[in-house]
Amino acid sequence: MSKLFTPLQLRSVQCRNRITVSPMCQYSSVDGFATDWHLVHLGSRAVGGAGLIITEATAVSPEARISPFDLGIWKDEHLEKLQQITAFMTAQGAVPGIQLAHAGRKASTNVPWKGRGKVAIEEGGWEVVAPSAIAFADNYPMPVALDASGIQKIINDFQAAAERALQAGFKVIEIHSAHGYLLHEFLSPLSNKRSDVYGGSFENRTRLLLEIIAAIRTVWPDELPLLVRLSATDWAEGGWNIDESVQLARLLQQHGVDLLDVSSGGLVNYQKITAGPGYQLPFASRIKKETGMLTGTVGMITTAVQAETILVNGDADMVIIAREMLRQPYFPLQAAHELKENTDWPVQYERAKW
């Protein structure tokens, strides 16, 4: 059996293979509600054979959204459609996962096809928050620095969202602490200039993430896995770096995190990235090899052989695929064919298997 199609056990949850659909914002919600678009988008990847499917960044409060059209899980009314989606994914053999997120200073912005930039309050936007009053860019909102009560509200919002995620039928939670959103903003000294217990030292900058993990673990069952998405480096001088990511990974293991989804960048608009196939793989590999923690790797993974090689070499435990899954919702079925794996197909599609 190929490594790519070897099941991966995460606590009581078994993923049928090592192919995960990465969270990808669809900007197709109104007031946070999932729609038939989400059912078809996520459901088709389940039919296509993915082992784990993680929803787009799902806002834990209205002000946590990136745009006014983000998916949300801040009220009970959101659950009915999400339950339909998770039931369908489960019936197709995929594990349904949800990424819980807060956009921080990158909130209240336009959808990408409208050019990003801030959405003014009079046009449906809202006041945004961050560790410190530093805007992401000139055309982004100026955030308000969070006070103690604001920080506690965010912890409570993540905890309540985790409770709803369980009711909605999700089996995996991923906490979004990457790509320049709120929890990443607390981690990086480029965006966190606080002088209280949430700023300054490594211990202080990681405090909020660890407190959110602890709060979620009080309501998320012990038998279900918890993941964190992390930007391993800011790709900018003086920012969060891979050494700190290794150090944080060791703490996350102690706090009940089962796998680290290792990405990079997104914090500042002056980052300098040299991108190419596998350009982020060294980060996941180093964290895995130095800490023993399970890792997933992302970024320009486009072929079955490339994915298989990553796993065979021991550089990661899971491949987390985004754009190729948009191009090929049935990438896992095609990968199984290329690797000569006799994996299960939906019975409705079996006539095309060979």
mmCIF file of N, CA, C and O in Angstrom, residues 206-258:
data_model
loop_
_atom_site.group_PDB
_atom_site.id
_atom_site.type_symbol
_atom_site.label_atom_id
_atom_site.label_comp_id
_atom_site.label_asym_id
_atom_site.label_seq_id
_atom_site.Cartn_x
_atom_site.Cartn_y
_atom_site.Cartn_z
ATOM 1 N N THR A 206 2.390 33.724 23.099
ATOM 2 C CA THR A 206 1.701 32.455 22.839
ATOM 3 C C THR A 206 0.554 32.200 23.824
ATOM 4 O O THR A 206 -0.184 31.221 23.675
ATOM 5 N N ARG A 207 0.403 33.076 24.788
ATOM 6 C CA ARG A 207 -0.563 32.848 25.870
ATOM 7 C C ARG A 207 -1.994 32.717 25.365
ATOM 8 O O ARG A 207 -2.727 31.797 25.757
ATOM 9 N N LEU A 208 -2.438 33.610 24.488
ATOM 10 C CA LEU A 208 -3.836 33.576 24.044
ATOM 11 C C LEU A 208 -4.149 32.277 23.311
ATOM 12 O O LEU A 208 -5.193 31.665 23.546
ATOM 13 N N LEU A 209 -3.278 31.849 22.422
ATOM 14 C CA LEU A 209 -3.511 30.592 21.713
ATOM 15 C C LEU A 209 -3.657 29.440 22.699
ATOM 16 O O LEU A 209 -4.580 28.623 22.577
ATOM 17 N N LEU A 210 -2.783 29.370 23.679
ATOM 18 C CA LEU A 210 -2.844 28.275 24.648
ATOM 19 C C LEU A 210 -4.102 28.365 25.513
ATOM 20 O O LEU A 210 -4.696 27.333 25.870
ATOM 21 N N GLU A 211 -4.530 29.584 25.836
ATOM 22 C CA GLU A 211 -5.761 29.734 26.621
ATOM 23 C C GLU A 211 -6.985 29.311 25.800
ATOM 24 O O GLU A 211 -7.928 28.718 26.355
ATOM 25 N N ILE A 212 -6.982 29.600 24.526
ATOM 26 C CA ILE A 212 -8.093 29.175 23.661
ATOM 27 C C ILE A 212 -8.114 27.657 23.537
ATOM 28 O O ILE A 212 -9.182 27.030 23.599
ATOM 29 N N ILE A 213 -6.949 27.055 23.367
ATOM 30 C CA ILE A 213 -6.875 25.589 23.308
ATOM 31 C C ILE A 213 -7.432 24.977 24.592
ATOM 32 O O ILE A 213 -8.230 24.029 24.553
ATOM 33 N N ALA A 214 -7.037 25.521 25.723
ATOM 34 C CA ALA A 214 -7.514 24.998 27.013
ATOM 35 C C ALA A 214 -9.025 25.143 27.130
ATOM 36 O O ALA A 214 -9.726 24.230 27.603
ATOM 37 N N ALA A 215 -9.556 26.286 26.689
ATOM 38 C CA ALA A 215 -11.004 26.508 26.769
ATOM 39 C C ALA A 215 -11.750 25.542 25.853
ATOM 40 O O ALA A 215 -12.789 24.976 26.231
ATOM 41 N N ILE A 216 -11.239 25.324 24.650
ATOM 42 C CA ILE A 216 -11.885 24.392 23.724
ATOM 43 C C ILE A 216 -11.833 22.975 24.271
ATOM 44 O O ILE A 216 -12.813 22.219 24.180
ATOM 45 N N ARG A 217 -10.728 22.602 24.869
ATOM 46 C CA ARG A 217 -10.592 21.236 25.375
ATOM 47 C C ARG A 217 -11.554 20.950 26.531
ATOM 48 O O ARG A 217 -11.824 19.779 26.837
ATOM 49 N N THR A 218 -12.120 21.980 27.164
ATOM 50 C CA THR A 218 -13.119 21.735 28.214
ATOM 51 C C THR A 218 -14.459 21.312 27.637
ATOM 52 O O THR A 218 -15.288 20.726 28.353
ATOM 53 N N VAL A 219 -14.700 21.596 26.354
ATOM 54 C CA VAL A 219 -15.988 21.255 25.743
ATOM 55 C C VAL A 219 -15.845 20.285 24.570
ATOM 56 O O VAL A 219 -16.835 19.685 24.142
ATOM 57 N N TRP A 220 -14.640 20.140 24.062
ATOM 58 C CA TRP A 220 -14.392 19.241 22.930
ATOM 59 C C TRP A 220 -13.978 17.883 23.485
ATOM 60 O O TRP A 220 -13.033 17.795 24.276
ATOM 61 N N PRO A 221 -14.648 16.803 23.118
ATOM 62 C CA PRO A 221 -14.384 15.495 23.739
ATOM 63 C C PRO A 221 -12.928 15.044 23.605
ATOM 64 O O PRO A 221 -12.283 15.290 22.580
ATOM 65 N N ASP A 222 -12.453 14.363 24.619
ATOM 66 C CA ASP A 222 -11.066 13.883 24.625
ATOM 67 C C ASP A 222 -10.788 12.946 23.459
ATOM 68 O O ASP A 222 -9.651 12.871 22.973
ATOM 69 N N GLU A 223 -11.813 12.242 23.000
ATOM 70 C CA GLU A 223 -11.580 11.261 21.935
ATOM 71 C C GLU A 223 -11.512 11.898 20.543
ATOM 72 O O GLU A 223 -11.210 11.209 19.570
ATOM 73 N N LEU A 224 -11.776 13.197 20.448
ATOM 74 C CA LEU A 224 -11.754 13.868 19.150
ATOM 75 C C LEU A 224 -10.510 14.750 19.018
ATOM 76 O O LEU A 224 -10.101 15.410 19.970
ATOM 77 N N PRO A 225 -9.929 14.777 17.831
ATOM 78 C CA PRO A 225 -8.661 15.492 17.648
ATOM 79 C C PRO A 225 -8.823 17.001 17.498
ATOM 80 O O PRO A 225 -9.858 17.501 17.054
ATOM 81 N N LEU A 226 -7.740 17.681 17.860
ATOM 82 C CA LEU A 226 -7.651 19.130 17.763
ATOM 83 C C LEU A 226 -6.377 19.474 16.997
ATOM 84 O O LEU A 226 -5.289 18.990 17.332
ATOM 85 N N LEU A 227 -6.516 20.284 15.951
ATOM 86 C CA LEU A 227 -5.396 20.697 15.113
ATOM 87 C C LEU A 227 -5.175 22.200 15.250
ATOM 88 O O LEU A 227 -6.099 22.933 15.637
ATOM 89 N N VAL A 228 -3.989 22.644 14.921
ATOM 90 C CA VAL A 228 -3.690 24.076 14.837
ATOM 91 C C VAL A 228 -3.024 24.349 13.500
ATOM 92 O O VAL A 228 -2.123 23.613 13.092
ATOM 93 N N ARG A 229 -3.493 25.386 12.808
ATOM 94 C CA ARG A 229 -2.782 25.863 11.609
ATOM 95 C C ARG A 229 -1.865 26.996 12.021
ATOM 96 O O ARG A 229 -2.284 27.947 12.689
ATOM 97 N N LEU A 230 -0.601 26.881 11.634
ATOM 98 C CA LEU A 230 0.429 27.822 12.060
ATOM 99 C C LEU A 230 1.212 28.322 10.858
ATOM 100 O O LEU A 230 1.569 27.540 9.976
ATOM 101 N N SER A 231 1.477 29.620 10.811
ATOM 102 C CA SER A 231 2.457 30.153 9.868
ATOM 103 C C SER A 231 3.827 30.007 10.519
ATOM 104 O O SER A 231 4.129 30.670 11.515
ATOM 105 N N ALA A 232 4.646 29.129 9.969
ATOM 106 C CA ALA A 232 5.923 28.795 10.610
ATOM 107 C C ALA A 232 6.917 29.942 10.569
ATOM 108 O O ALA A 232 7.848 29.985 11.376
ATOM 109 N N THR A 233 6.736 30.855 9.618
ATOM 110 C CA THR A 233 7.591 32.041 9.531
ATOM 111 C C THR A 233 6.793 33.173 8.918
ATOM 112 O O THR A 233 5.884 32.952 8.116
ATOM 113 N N ASP A 234 7.152 34.404 9.287
ATOM 114 C CA ASP A 234 6.518 35.582 8.694
ATOM 115 C C ASP A 234 7.178 35.991 7.382
ATOM 116 O O ASP A 234 6.688 36.915 6.724
ATOM 117 N N TRP A 235 8.300 35.364 7.036
ATOM 118 C CA TRP A 235 9.057 35.765 5.853
ATOM 119 C C TRP A 235 9.415 37.258 5.920
ATOM 120 O O TRP A 235 9.407 37.958 4.910
ATOM 121 N N ALA A 236 9.703 37.732 7.129
ATOM 122 C CA ALA A 236 10.036 39.148 7.315
ATOM 123 C C ALA A 236 10.974 39.276 8.511
ATOM 124 O O ALA A 236 10.789 38.600 9.536
ATOM 125 N N GLU A 237 11.957 40.141 8.393
ATOM 126 C CA GLU A 237 12.943 40.327 9.457
ATOM 127 C C GLU A 237 12.267 40.773 10.749
ATOM 128 O O GLU A 237 11.409 41.654 10.749
ATOM 129 N N GLY A 238 12.662 40.137 11.848
ATOM 130 C CA GLY A 238 12.124 40.484 13.152
ATOM 131 C C GLY A 238 10.788 39.864 13.472
ATOM 132 O O GLY A 238 10.202 40.138 14.529
ATOM 133 N N GLY A 239 10.278 39.016 12.567
ATOM 134 C CA GLY A 239 8.966 38.422 12.785
ATOM 135 C C GLY A 239 9.040 37.042 13.417
ATOM 136 O O GLY A 239 10.099 36.569 13.837
ATOM 137 N N TRP A 240 7.878 36.416 13.504
ATOM 138 C CA TRP A 240 7.776 35.029 13.969
ATOM 139 C C TRP A 240 8.603 34.148 13.048
ATOM 140 O O TRP A 240 8.648 34.357 11.838
ATOM 141 N N ASN A 241 9.285 33.131 13.617
ATOM 142 C CA ASN A 241 10.217 32.352 12.809
ATOM 143 C C ASN A 241 10.118 30.867 13.122
ATOM 144 O O ASN A 241 9.411 30.453 14.049
ATOM 145 N N ILE A 242 10.854 30.071 12.379
ATOM 146 C CA ILE A 242 10.773 28.623 12.505
ATOM 147 C C ILE A 242 11.289 28.136 13.851
ATOM 148 O O ILE A 242 10.771 27.161 14.405
ATOM 149 N N ASP A 243 12.273 28.808 14.430
ATOM 150 C CA ASP A 243 12.754 28.400 15.754
ATOM 151 C C ASP A 243 11.635 28.512 16.785
ATOM 152 O O ASP A 243 11.450 27.615 17.624
ATOM 153 N N GLU A 244 10.892 29.617 16.731
ATOM 154 C CA GLU A 244 9.768 29.786 17.661
ATOM 155 C C GLU A 244 8.657 28.783 17.355
ATOM 156 O O GLU A 244 7.969 28.315 18.267
ATOM 157 N N SER A 245 8.496 28.444 16.079
ATOM 158 C CA SER A 245 7.466 27.463 15.720
ATOM 159 C C SER A 245 7.779 26.090 16.318
ATOM 160 O O SER A 245 6.878 25.388 16.791
ATOM 161 N N VAL A 246 9.052 25.699 16.287
ATOM 162 C CA VAL A 246 9.460 24.434 16.911
ATOM 163 C C VAL A 246 9.185 24.478 18.409
ATOM 164 O O VAL A 246 8.647 23.522 18.999
ATOM 165 N N GLN A 247 9.525 25.590 19.029
ATOM 166 C CA GLN A 247 9.294 25.752 20.467
ATOM 167 C C GLN A 247 7.806 25.693 20.789
ATOM 168 O O GLN A 247 7.384 25.042 21.762
ATOM 169 N N LEU A 248 6.982 26.357 19.962
ATOM 170 C CA LEU A 248 5.540 26.335 20.183
ATOM 171 C C LEU A 248 4.978 24.933 19.975
ATOM 172 O O LEU A 248 4.081 24.503 20.723
ATOM 173 N N ALA A 249 5.478 24.210 18.986
ATOM 174 C CA ALA A 249 4.979 22.855 18.728
ATOM 175 C C ALA A 249 5.118 21.980 19.964
ATOM 176 O O ALA A 249 4.222 21.185 20.285
ATOM 177 N N ARG A 250 6.221 22.118 20.666
ATOM 178 C CA ARG A 250 6.409 21.332 21.892
ATOM 179 C C ARG A 250 5.340 21.676 22.934
ATOM 180 O O ARG A 250 4.827 20.795 23.641
ATOM 181 N N LEU A 251 4.984 22.951 23.043
ATOM 182 C CA LEU A 251 3.931 23.364 23.979
ATOM 183 C C LEU A 251 2.570 22.841 23.537
ATOM 184 O O LEU A 251 1.767 22.391 24.364
ATOM 185 N N LEU A 252 2.304 22.895 22.252
ATOM 186 C CA LEU A 252 1.009 22.441 21.747
ATOM 187 C C LEU A 252 0.793 20.964 22.027
ATOM 188 O O LEU A 252 -0.327 20.540 22.346
ATOM 189 N N GLN A 253 1.847 20.181 21.908
ATOM 190 C CA GLN A 253 1.739 18.755 22.237
ATOM 191 C C GLN A 253 1.291 18.565 23.678
ATOM 192 O O GLN A 253 0.460 17.704 23.980
ATOM 193 N N GLN A 254 1.830 19.375 24.572
ATOM 194 C CA GLN A 254 1.496 19.263 25.998
ATOM 195 C C GLN A 254 0.069 19.726 26.298
ATOM 196 O O GLN A 254 -0.497 19.369 27.327
ATOM 197 N N HIS A 255 -0.496 20.521 25.395
ATOM 198 C CA HIS A 255 -1.822 21.103 25.624
ATOM 199 C C HIS A 255 -2.921 20.411 24.810
ATOM 200 O O HIS A 255 -4.014 20.961 24.662
ATOM 201 N N GLY A 256 -2.647 19.223 24.298
ATOM 202 C CA GLY A 256 -3.713 18.435 23.687
ATOM 203 C C GLY A 256 -3.941 18.668 22.215
ATOM 204 O O GLY A 256 -5.010 18.333 21.684
ATOM 205 N N VAL A 257 -2.935 19.224 21.512
ATOM 206 C CA VAL A 257 -3.037 19.390 20.059
ATOM 207 C C VAL A 257 -2.423 18.160 19.396
ATOM 208 O O VAL A 257 -1.333 17.717 19.763
ATOM 209 N N ASP A 258 -3.114 17.620 18.391
ATOM 210 C CA ASP A 258 -2.739 16.332 17.811
ATOM 211 C C ASP A 258 -1.937 16.431 16.527
ATOM 212 O O ASP A 258 -1.195 15.508 16.188
#
